[in-house]
């Protein structure tokens, strides 16, 4: 009988399980979770859940009863430990061995660890899991703490906003001159910096943490490479993630910046697929491989992998999308950051008023669009990108010209 095994119960893995049943697959399905937790969504962990505005029930990918009702075996606290791709066998850390007809690797990513003296002190943490979010929420609540955030990417910025919203002192260090500039360029990174400064977040940029000092096993300060000592009760290290390729690597599955897959998410091993943060997938739009670390990619990757495992002609070809919420700002971004890199965005609306769309163009066509505090504009932005429609920058920046008419 057919048995589809999904190693990694995150958004990609759970969505794949759901899609298999939705597509009428009647064989066995097993979802393996390394964590003692049914699959959950991570975006709220640094936003509404951390801020205490949403409860644990809101982070579940699927309703708690779904797995049983749909005959999907959910094994929690049961990491996969090795794969024999020739014999189609997967071993669990607990010793059980599963025979698979198709296997999906959806092992996600882990926080990047940096060799920083003092990182093991009490009060120093990385941030990825529901347990991390619960712990940080407990520490931030009540305010009055000195928080040092190491890392000026999306997670560092969201955590800084949350920490500040609870009334803590927040200082953020990062390697860039301007936060987020590697992702969205200096103009838009500057917008987020201004937003944070207006809300009382302090920056040290560019600066790196050279050492974390402590007393009696507890953190007391972060010493920067410029010799400054920043007093700290709590330090969060958010310096990016690395794809969790251990299982694939040991099995000899081809890796390149994650697990290398084609547009249907097939790996180099027969009947083995990969989706979500761990997968570096060929994108038909650019003809290049992209590894995305975003919610939308895990959701659609899970769907595409499930369909491909059932032999359907599915490809992951949508325009990449992600979002962030920080203080009063809701931002959405669609497009290809690699194509946008190095080009100057065209702005429609006003950065000062905190409501605008930024467009990046290449060869006269929009390749990325970011909207801040605007509703229902992502659909036309995606249509412009996927249509490769040549646009006039003057019209693009003119709020009087409806987006649909560009
Ligand atoms: P994961 O969610 O990492 O799930 C993989 C799971 O596999 C993990 O639970 C892991 O424990 C498990 N696993 C690993 N190895 C094994 C093994 N050997 N056996 C069994 N299980 C294993 N994206 C956005 O677009 N917008 C946002 O605002 C946003 N905010 C975020 C905030 C935070 C705090 C974080 C951490 C991420 C955020 N993201 C956001 C990114 C988004 O959450 C990820 O892209 C998404 O979770 C990826 O899903 P995934 O299923 O590929 O991997």
Tab-separated table of C-alpha atoms and ligand atoms in Angstrom:
chain	number	residue	atom	x	y	z
A	1	UNK	CA	0.000	0.000	0.000
A	2	UNK	CA	1.043	3.560	-0.561
A	3	UNK	CA	2.520	5.409	2.393
A	4	UNK	CA	3.497	9.056	2.156
A	5	UNK	CA	5.787	10.196	4.954
A	6	UNK	CA	6.282	13.864	5.765
A	7	UNK	CA	9.399	14.627	7.805
A	8	UNK	CA	8.851	17.989	9.487
A	9	UNK	CA	5.546	19.174	10.893
A	10	UNK	CA	5.648	22.887	10.159
A	11	UNK	CA	3.462	24.871	7.783
A	12	UNK	CA	4.842	23.144	4.677
A	13	UNK	CA	4.479	19.636	6.119
A	14	UNK	CA	0.984	20.116	7.538
A	15	UNK	CA	-0.254	21.798	4.361
A	16	UNK	CA	1.092	18.912	2.310
A	17	UNK	CA	-0.819	16.450	4.523
A	18	UNK	CA	-4.001	18.453	4.155
A	19	UNK	CA	-3.581	18.699	0.379
A	20	UNK	CA	-3.028	14.938	0.009
A	21	UNK	CA	-6.427	14.275	1.563
A	22	UNK	CA	-8.083	17.177	-0.274
A	23	UNK	CA	-6.831	15.655	-3.553
A	24	UNK	CA	-8.391	12.309	-2.654
A	25	UNK	CA	-5.284	10.334	-1.666
A	26	UNK	CA	-6.480	7.280	0.253
A	27	UNK	CA	-3.169	5.697	1.262
A	28	UNK	CA	-1.423	6.168	4.613
A	29	UNK	CA	0.016	9.518	5.596
A	30	UNK	CA	2.418	10.104	8.495
A	31	UNK	CA	3.586	13.544	9.655
A	32	UNK	CA	6.666	13.592	11.896
A	33	UNK	CA	7.183	16.505	14.283
A	34	UNK	CA	10.464	16.911	16.102
A	35	UNK	CA	8.688	19.226	18.539
A	36	UNK	CA	6.100	18.037	21.088
A	37	UNK	CA	3.583	20.223	19.351
A	38	UNK	CA	1.161	19.850	16.449
A	39	UNK	CA	2.161	21.963	13.402
A	40	UNK	CA	1.877	25.698	14.080
A	41	UNK	CA	2.349	29.028	12.345
A	42	UNK	CA	5.439	31.024	13.208
A	43	UNK	CA	4.578	34.574	11.989
A	44	UNK	CA	2.350	35.339	15.034
A	45	UNK	CA	5.141	34.256	17.403
A	46	UNK	CA	6.967	37.564	16.966
A	47	UNK	CA	3.767	39.597	16.523
A	48	UNK	CA	0.238	39.161	17.940
A	49	UNK	CA	1.001	36.066	20.038
A	50	UNK	CA	4.108	37.670	21.561
A	51	UNK	CA	2.114	40.843	22.208
A	52	UNK	CA	-0.545	38.857	24.041
A	53	UNK	CA	-3.216	39.767	21.481
A	54	UNK	CA	-3.747	36.199	20.254
A	55	UNK	CA	-3.958	32.891	22.075
A	56	UNK	CA	-2.302	29.573	21.340
A	57	UNK	CA	-5.341	28.276	19.454
A	58	UNK	CA	-4.759	30.896	16.724
A	59	UNK	CA	-1.342	29.524	15.800
A	60	UNK	CA	-2.416	25.970	14.832
A	61	UNK	CA	-2.020	25.236	11.123
A	62	UNK	CA	-5.004	22.846	11.227
A	63	UNK	CA	-7.743	22.364	13.837
A	64	UNK	CA	-6.560	19.961	16.581
A	65	UNK	CA	-8.963	17.181	15.564
A	66	UNK	CA	-8.119	17.341	11.871
A	67	UNK	CA	-5.370	14.708	11.811
A	68	UNK	CA	-7.420	12.006	13.464
A	69	UNK	CA	-10.566	12.853	11.522
A	70	UNK	CA	-8.654	12.573	8.271
A	71	UNK	CA	-6.694	9.462	9.089
A	72	UNK	CA	-3.347	11.241	9.151
A	73	UNK	CA	-0.893	9.832	11.673
A	74	UNK	CA	0.736	12.688	13.595
A	75	UNK	CA	3.822	11.665	15.552
A	76	UNK	CA	5.041	14.354	17.948
A	77	UNK	CA	8.434	14.444	19.593
A	78	UNK	CA	9.496	11.893	16.981
A	79	UNK	CA	12.224	13.314	14.772
A	80	UNK	CA	13.279	11.401	11.694
A	81	UNK	CA	16.880	10.304	12.159
A	82	UNK	CA	17.943	8.756	8.852
A	83	UNK	CA	16.790	7.825	5.374
A	84	UNK	CA	17.745	4.954	3.102
A	85	UNK	CA	16.763	6.389	-0.254
A	86	UNK	CA	17.482	3.154	-2.146
A	87	UNK	CA	15.212	0.991	-0.009
A	88	UNK	CA	12.694	3.785	0.696
A	89	UNK	CA	13.086	3.528	4.456
A	90	UNK	CA	12.994	6.243	7.068
A	91	UNK	CA	14.136	5.636	10.646
A	92	UNK	CA	12.783	7.560	13.614
A	93	UNK	CA	14.971	8.629	16.510
A	94	UNK	CA	12.896	6.318	18.716
A	95	UNK	CA	13.905	3.295	16.618
A	96	UNK	CA	10.806	2.698	14.477
A	97	UNK	CA	11.393	2.312	10.747
A	98	UNK	CA	8.816	3.441	8.184
A	99	UNK	CA	8.584	2.246	4.590
A	100	UNK	CA	7.609	5.121	2.314
A	101	UNK	CA	6.384	5.254	-1.239
A	102	UNK	CA	6.980	9.033	-1.322
A	103	UNK	CA	8.821	11.177	1.207
A	104	UNK	CA	8.562	14.924	1.779
A	105	UNK	CA	11.389	16.702	3.575
A	106	UNK	CA	9.896	19.758	5.253
A	107	UNK	CA	12.393	20.220	8.056
A	108	UNK	CA	12.439	24.030	7.885
A	109	UNK	CA	15.256	26.075	9.326
A	110	UNK	CA	17.052	26.697	12.601
A	111	UNK	CA	18.323	29.965	14.064
A	112	UNK	CA	21.882	30.673	12.959
A	113	UNK	CA	24.314	30.309	15.864
A	114	UNK	CA	27.313	32.611	16.026
A	115	UNK	CA	30.434	31.863	18.022
A	116	UNK	CA	29.815	34.565	20.592
A	117	UNK	CA	31.394	34.233	24.038
A	118	UNK	CA	28.679	34.286	26.702
A	119	UNK	CA	25.822	33.058	24.469
A	120	UNK	CA	25.107	30.281	26.961
A	121	UNK	CA	24.405	32.682	29.851
A	122	UNK	CA	20.945	32.826	31.392
A	123	UNK	CA	18.903	35.548	29.716
A	124	UNK	CA	20.410	34.991	26.251
A	125	UNK	CA	18.200	33.308	23.669
A	126	UNK	CA	17.503	32.701	20.001
A	127	UNK	CA	13.953	32.794	18.664
A	128	UNK	CA	12.116	30.310	16.455
A	129	UNK	CA	9.596	28.198	18.348
A	130	UNK	CA	6.316	28.539	20.198
A	131	UNK	CA	8.230	27.728	23.402
A	132	UNK	CA	10.642	30.621	22.648
A	133	UNK	CA	7.706	32.976	22.149
A	134	UNK	CA	6.004	31.955	25.392
A	135	UNK	CA	9.251	32.403	27.265
A	136	UNK	CA	10.018	35.805	25.741
A	137	UNK	CA	6.448	36.986	26.349
A	138	UNK	CA	6.871	36.175	30.038
A	139	UNK	CA	10.144	38.075	30.167
A	140	UNK	CA	8.973	41.173	28.289
A	141	UNK	CA	5.608	41.505	30.009
A	142	UNK	CA	5.627	44.201	32.655
A	143	UNK	CA	8.377	46.187	30.936
A	144	UNK	CA	11.320	47.916	32.591
A	145	UNK	CA	13.974	45.508	31.295
A	146	UNK	CA	17.059	46.396	29.284
A	147	UNK	CA	16.806	44.355	26.127
A	148	UNK	CA	19.588	44.069	23.576
A	149	UNK	CA	18.618	42.657	20.217
A	150	UNK	CA	21.430	41.279	18.067
A	151	UNK	CA	20.404	41.297	14.397
A	152	UNK	CA	18.685	43.906	12.245
A	153	UNK	CA	16.663	41.630	9.967
A	154	UNK	CA	12.894	41.055	10.006
A	155	UNK	CA	12.784	38.980	13.187
A	156	UNK	CA	15.126	41.302	15.105
A	157	UNK	CA	13.046	44.312	14.080
A	158	UNK	CA	9.730	42.650	14.974
A	159	UNK	CA	11.053	41.511	18.342
A	160	UNK	CA	12.433	45.005	19.025
A	161	UNK	CA	8.987	46.469	18.295
A	162	UNK	CA	7.282	43.964	20.600
A	163	UNK	CA	9.823	44.471	23.401
A	164	UNK	CA	9.384	48.218	23.160
A	165	UNK	CA	5.582	47.945	23.086
A	166	UNK	CA	5.770	46.260	26.508
A	167	UNK	CA	7.708	49.280	27.807
A	168	UNK	CA	11.221	47.845	27.845
A	169	UNK	CA	14.432	49.700	26.905
A	170	UNK	CA	15.521	48.320	23.573
A	171	UNK	CA	18.850	48.612	21.780
A	172	UNK	CA	19.362	46.863	18.465
A	173	UNK	CA	22.734	45.994	16.922
A	174	UNK	CA	23.240	44.983	13.334
A	175	UNK	CA	25.950	44.603	10.740
A	176	UNK	CA	24.223	46.840	8.204
A	177	UNK	CA	24.418	50.663	8.130
A	178	UNK	CA	20.647	50.688	7.835
A	179	UNK	CA	18.378	47.940	9.183
A	180	UNK	CA	16.795	45.622	6.598
A	181	UNK	CA	18.823	47.204	3.810
A	182	UNK	CA	20.008	43.799	2.592
A	183	UNK	CA	16.358	42.838	2.091
A	184	UNK	CA	14.706	46.043	0.858
A	185	UNK	CA	17.479	48.581	0.230
A	186	UNK	CA	18.531	51.708	2.138
A	187	UNK	CA	15.491	53.926	1.354
A	188	UNK	CA	12.915	51.516	2.732
A	189	UNK	CA	15.210	50.250	5.489
A	190	UNK	CA	15.486	53.904	6.528
A	191	UNK	CA	11.707	54.092	6.748
A	192	UNK	CA	11.690	51.243	9.278
A	193	UNK	CA	14.582	52.769	11.215
A	194	UNK	CA	12.701	56.080	11.540
A	195	UNK	CA	9.587	54.220	12.659
A	196	UNK	CA	11.520	52.391	15.367
A	197	UNK	CA	13.368	55.501	16.528
A	198	UNK	CA	10.100	57.414	16.777
A	199	UNK	CA	8.947	54.635	19.105
A	200	UNK	CA	12.074	54.777	21.252
A	201	UNK	CA	14.185	51.900	19.899
A	202	UNK	CA	17.902	52.736	19.938
A	203	UNK	CA	20.247	51.518	17.226
A	204	UNK	CA	23.940	50.731	17.083
A	205	UNK	CA	24.686	50.322	13.386
A	206	UNK	CA	26.871	48.995	12.016
A	207	UNK	CA	28.014	47.147	15.102
A	208	UNK	CA	28.481	43.564	16.078
A	209	UNK	CA	28.325	41.855	19.428
A	210	UNK	CA	31.872	40.847	20.389
A	211	UNK	CA	31.087	39.310	23.750
A	212	UNK	CA	28.251	38.826	26.206
A	213	UNK	CA	29.272	39.300	29.819
A	214	UNK	CA	27.539	37.989	32.916
A	215	UNK	CA	27.607	37.511	36.627
A	216	UNK	CA	26.633	34.356	38.512
A	217	UNK	CA	25.623	32.759	35.233
A	218	UNK	CA	23.257	35.595	34.241
A	219	UNK	CA	23.761	38.094	31.437
A	220	UNK	CA	24.774	41.636	32.444
A	221	UNK	CA	25.931	43.314	29.222
A	222	UNK	CA	26.713	43.038	25.541
A	223	UNK	CA	30.111	44.373	24.510
A	224	UNK	CA	30.230	45.620	20.929
A	225	UNK	CA	33.125	45.495	18.475
A	226	UNK	CA	33.535	49.239	19.021
A	227	UNK	CA	34.193	48.591	22.719
A	228	UNK	CA	30.855	49.853	24.018
A	229	UNK	CA	29.270	47.916	26.866
A	230	UNK	CA	25.455	47.860	26.665
A	231	UNK	CA	23.867	46.831	29.981
A	232	UNK	CA	21.378	44.013	29.415
A	233	UNK	CA	18.846	41.955	31.364
A	234	UNK	CA	17.866	40.061	28.240
A	235	UNK	CA	19.621	39.416	24.915
A	236	UNK	CA	17.988	37.956	21.830
A	237	UNK	CA	20.209	36.774	19.009
A	238	UNK	CA	18.332	36.961	15.716
A	239	UNK	CA	20.979	36.701	13.019
A	240	UNK	CA	19.116	34.698	10.425
A	241	UNK	CA	18.407	31.026	9.928
A	242	UNK	CA	20.105	28.066	8.319
A	243	UNK	CA	18.082	25.436	6.455
A	244	UNK	CA	17.828	22.190	8.404
A	245	UNK	CA	19.472	19.860	5.909
A	246	UNK	CA	21.000	17.323	8.326
A	247	UNK	CA	18.648	14.501	7.377
A	248	UNK	CA	18.986	15.109	3.634
A	249	UNK	CA	22.737	15.519	3.803
A	250	UNK	CA	23.277	12.230	5.636
A	251	UNK	CA	21.126	10.504	2.993
A	252	UNK	CA	23.233	11.904	0.152
A	253	UNK	CA	20.450	14.099	-1.239
A	254	UNK	CA	21.924	16.937	-3.330
A	255	UNK	CA	22.276	20.196	-1.422
A	256	UNK	CA	22.979	23.752	-2.533
A	257	UNK	CA	21.846	26.506	-0.187
A	258	UNK	CA	19.318	24.048	1.269
A	259	UNK	CA	17.925	21.004	-0.520
A	260	UNK	CA	18.129	21.488	-4.264
A	261	UNK	CA	14.776	20.819	-5.976
A	262	UNK	CA	13.211	21.346	-9.378
A	263	UNK	CA	10.055	23.444	-9.910
A	264	UNK	CA	7.914	20.450	-8.865
A	265	UNK	CA	9.978	20.213	-5.651
A	266	UNK	CA	11.670	16.909	-6.545
A	267	UNK	CA	15.073	16.305	-4.959
A	268	UNK	CA	17.932	14.349	-6.518
A	269	UNK	CA	16.705	11.156	-4.769
A	270	UNK	CA	13.874	9.103	-6.286
A	271	UNK	CA	10.456	9.741	-4.689
A	272	UNK	CA	11.906	12.289	-2.270
A	273	UNK	CA	10.568	15.862	-2.355
A	274	UNK	CA	11.340	18.984	-0.319
A	275	UNK	CA	9.292	22.110	0.479
A	276	UNK	CA	9.315	25.211	2.672
A	277	UNK	CA	12.307	26.984	4.214
A	278	UNK	CA	14.598	24.012	3.565
A	279	UNK	CA	14.023	23.822	-0.207
A	280	UNK	CA	15.976	25.755	-2.838
A	281	UNK	CA	13.555	25.509	-5.739
A	282	UNK	CA	13.924	26.323	-9.397
A	283	UNK	CA	11.565	29.202	-10.146
A	284	UNK	CA	10.147	29.207	-13.690
A	285	UNK	CA	9.907	33.026	-13.712
A	286	UNK	CA	13.610	33.701	-13.232
A	287	UNK	CA	15.046	30.354	-14.303
A	288	UNK	CA	17.093	30.436	-11.104
A	289	UNK	CA	16.875	28.648	-7.791
A	290	UNK	CA	15.351	30.577	-4.887
A	291	UNK	CA	15.178	29.562	-1.272
A	292	UNK	CA	12.481	31.543	0.477
A	293	UNK	CA	12.120	31.770	4.249
A	294	UNK	CA	8.532	32.944	4.227
A	295	UNK	CA	5.095	31.729	5.186
A	296	UNK	CA	3.586	31.994	1.676
A	297	UNK	CA	6.314	29.808	0.186
A	298	UNK	CA	5.823	27.118	2.855
A	299	UNK	CA	2.060	27.165	2.290
A	300	UNK	CA	2.226	26.886	-1.485
A	301	UNK	CA	5.280	24.620	-1.405
A	302	UNK	CA	3.318	22.199	0.776
A	303	UNK	CA	0.455	22.198	-1.729
A	304	UNK	CA	2.675	21.793	-4.781
A	305	UNK	CA	4.760	19.009	-3.205
A	306	UNK	CA	1.607	17.071	-2.279
A	307	UNK	CA	0.227	17.326	-5.808
A	308	UNK	CA	3.586	16.419	-7.335
A	309	UNK	CA	3.838	13.373	-5.029
A	310	UNK	CA	0.459	12.282	-6.414
A	311	UNK	CA	1.850	12.506	-9.925
A	312	UNK	CA	0.085	15.730	-10.898
A	313	UNK	CA	1.845	18.346	-13.051
A	314	UNK	CA	2.271	20.887	-10.265
A	315	UNK	CA	4.954	23.590	-10.196
A	316	UNK	CA	5.778	26.269	-7.638
A	317	UNK	CA	5.503	29.307	-9.888
A	318	UNK	CA	3.765	31.998	-7.837
A	319	UNK	CA	5.234	35.425	-7.189
A	320	UNK	CA	6.934	35.265	-3.757
A	321	UNK	CA	5.130	37.161	-1.012
A	322	UNK	CA	5.673	38.061	2.636
A	323	UNK	CA	4.479	40.493	5.258
A	324	UNK	CA	5.486	42.088	8.534
A	325	UNK	CA	3.776	44.092	11.275
A	326	UNK	CA	5.826	46.512	13.392
A	327	UNK	CA	4.263	49.154	15.658
A	328	UNK	CA	1.608	50.880	13.503
A	329	UNK	CA	2.979	49.574	10.214
A	330	UNK	CA	1.572	46.687	8.198
A	331	UNK	CA	3.822	45.904	5.281
A	332	UNK	CA	3.336	43.454	2.419
A	333	UNK	CA	5.898	42.601	-0.257
A	334	UNK	CA	5.528	40.688	-3.487
A	335	UNK	CA	8.293	39.994	-5.925
A	336	UNK	CA	11.818	38.846	-6.506
A	337	UNK	CA	14.324	40.481	-4.140
A	338	UNK	CA	17.244	39.206	-6.228
A	339	UNK	CA	15.930	41.047	-9.306
A	340	UNK	CA	15.146	44.173	-7.259
A	341	UNK	CA	18.585	44.298	-5.597
A	342	UNK	CA	20.602	47.394	-6.455
A	343	UNK	CA	17.784	49.271	-8.200
A	344	UNK	CA	16.200	52.401	-6.715
A	345	UNK	CA	12.511	52.048	-5.901
A	346	UNK	CA	9.802	54.270	-7.381
A	347	UNK	CA	7.487	55.536	-4.617
A	348	UNK	CA	3.743	56.055	-4.929
A	349	UNK	CA	2.383	57.877	-1.881
A	350	UNK	CA	4.325	59.273	1.051
A	351	UNK	CA	6.992	57.706	3.244
A	352	UNK	CA	6.527	60.545	5.748
A	353	UNK	CA	2.829	59.793	6.101
A	354	UNK	CA	3.535	56.071	6.390
A	355	UNK	CA	1.252	55.034	3.551
A	356	UNK	CA	2.810	54.183	0.201
A	357	UNK	CA	3.813	51.581	-2.365
A	358	UNK	CA	7.429	51.126	-3.419
A	359	UNK	CA	8.105	49.513	-6.793
A	360	UNK	CA	11.342	48.096	-8.054
A	361	UNK	CA	11.789	47.949	-11.831
A	362	UNK	CA	14.149	46.058	-14.065
A	363	UNK	CA	14.193	46.542	-17.836
A	364	UNK	CA	11.092	48.719	-17.535
A	365	UNK	CA	8.937	46.110	-15.765
A	366	UNK	CA	8.018	45.808	-12.096
A	367	UNK	CA	9.944	42.997	-10.345
A	368	UNK	CA	8.905	43.746	-6.742
A	369	UNK	CA	6.361	45.887	-4.943
A	370	UNK	CA	6.063	46.674	-1.259
A	371	UNK	CA	2.981	48.278	0.219
A	372	UNK	CA	2.783	49.939	3.612
A	373	UNK	CA	-0.586	50.464	5.296
A	374	UNK	CA	-2.488	49.966	2.038
A	375	UNK	CA	-5.244	47.482	1.467
A	376	UNK	CA	-5.980	45.302	-1.518
A	377	UNK	CA	-3.037	46.412	-3.640
A	378	UNK	CA	-1.011	43.208	-3.634
A	379	UNK	CA	-3.143	41.535	-6.307
A	380	UNK	CA	-2.531	44.214	-8.940
A	381	UNK	CA	1.141	44.358	-7.927
A	382	UNK	CA	1.493	40.597	-8.479
A	383	UNK	CA	-0.300	40.900	-11.820
A	384	UNK	CA	2.172	43.566	-12.954
A	385	UNK	CA	5.114	41.386	-11.940
A	386	UNK	CA	3.937	38.088	-13.399
A	387	UNK	CA	2.741	39.798	-16.594
A	388	UNK	CA	6.201	41.399	-17.104
A	389	UNK	CA	4.230	44.415	-18.263
A	390	UNK	CA	6.380	47.429	-19.248
A	391	UNK	CA	5.312	50.426	-17.156
A	392	UNK	CA	5.947	54.128	-17.112
A	393	UNK	CA	7.655	55.151	-13.849
A	394	UNK	CA	5.812	58.495	-13.891
A	395	UNK	CA	2.430	56.782	-14.014
A	396	UNK	CA	3.495	54.247	-11.434
A	397	UNK	CA	4.322	56.960	-8.917
A	398	UNK	CA	1.101	58.907	-9.614
A	399	UNK	CA	-1.605	57.902	-7.092
A	400	UNK	CA	-4.152	59.354	-9.540
A	401	UNK	CA	-3.564	56.496	-11.998
A	402	UNK	CA	-5.451	53.375	-10.832
A	403	UNK	CA	-3.125	50.392	-10.392
A	404	UNK	CA	-5.318	48.186	-12.539
A	405	UNK	CA	-4.845	50.597	-15.473
A	406	UNK	CA	-1.060	50.518	-15.536
B	1	LIG	P1	9.267	25.195	9.910
B	1	LIG	O1	8.172	26.104	10.318
B	1	LIG	O2	10.644	25.484	10.411
B	1	LIG	O3	8.865	23.714	10.336
B	1	LIG	C1	9.728	22.632	10.200
B	1	LIG	C2	9.488	21.668	11.317
B	1	LIG	O4	10.225	20.487	11.072
B	1	LIG	C3	9.940	22.177	12.671
B	1	LIG	O5	8.900	22.107	13.596
B	1	LIG	C4	11.089	21.241	13.049
B	1	LIG	O6	11.112	20.980	14.417
B	1	LIG	C5	10.733	19.994	12.276
B	1	LIG	N1	11.880	19.113	12.012
B	1	LIG	C6	13.151	19.463	11.707
B	1	LIG	N2	13.908	18.363	11.533
B	1	LIG	C7	13.089	17.302	11.711
B	1	LIG	C8	13.277	15.903	11.662
B	1	LIG	N3	14.459	15.353	11.376
B	1	LIG	N4	12.202	15.110	11.904
B	1	LIG	C9	10.996	15.640	12.183
B	1	LIG	N5	10.766	16.955	12.243
B	1	LIG	C10	11.800	17.782	12.002
B	1	LIG	N6	7.169	34.568	7.217
B	1	LIG	C11	6.389	35.494	6.630
B	1	LIG	O7	6.108	35.380	5.448
B	1	LIG	N7	5.900	36.561	7.316
B	1	LIG	C12	6.179	36.743	8.618
B	1	LIG	O8	5.727	37.716	9.199
B	1	LIG	C13	6.992	35.786	9.292
B	1	LIG	N8	7.263	35.903	10.596
B	1	LIG	C14	8.023	34.973	11.215
B	1	LIG	C15	8.284	35.107	12.565
B	1	LIG	C16	9.068	34.180	13.241
B	1	LIG	C17	9.340	34.361	14.691
B	1	LIG	C18	9.627	33.082	12.526
B	1	LIG	C19	10.491	32.091	13.248
B	1	LIG	C20	9.364	32.937	11.179
B	1	LIG	C21	8.566	33.876	10.513
B	1	LIG	N9	8.276	33.765	9.157
B	1	LIG	C22	7.488	34.691	8.538
B	1	LIG	C23	8.811	32.640	8.372
B	1	LIG	C24	7.863	31.463	8.333
B	1	LIG	O9	7.373	31.192	9.605
B	1	LIG	C25	8.604	30.255	7.765
B	1	LIG	O10	8.904	30.543	6.434
B	1	LIG	C26	7.799	28.976	7.859
B	1	LIG	O11	7.601	28.625	9.192
B	1	LIG	C27	8.480	27.839	7.142
B	1	LIG	O12	7.731	26.680	7.281
B	1	LIG	P2	8.382	25.255	7.112
B	1	LIG	O13	7.254	24.297	7.283
B	1	LIG	O14	9.205	25.195	5.917
B	1	LIG	O15	9.424	25.111	8.331
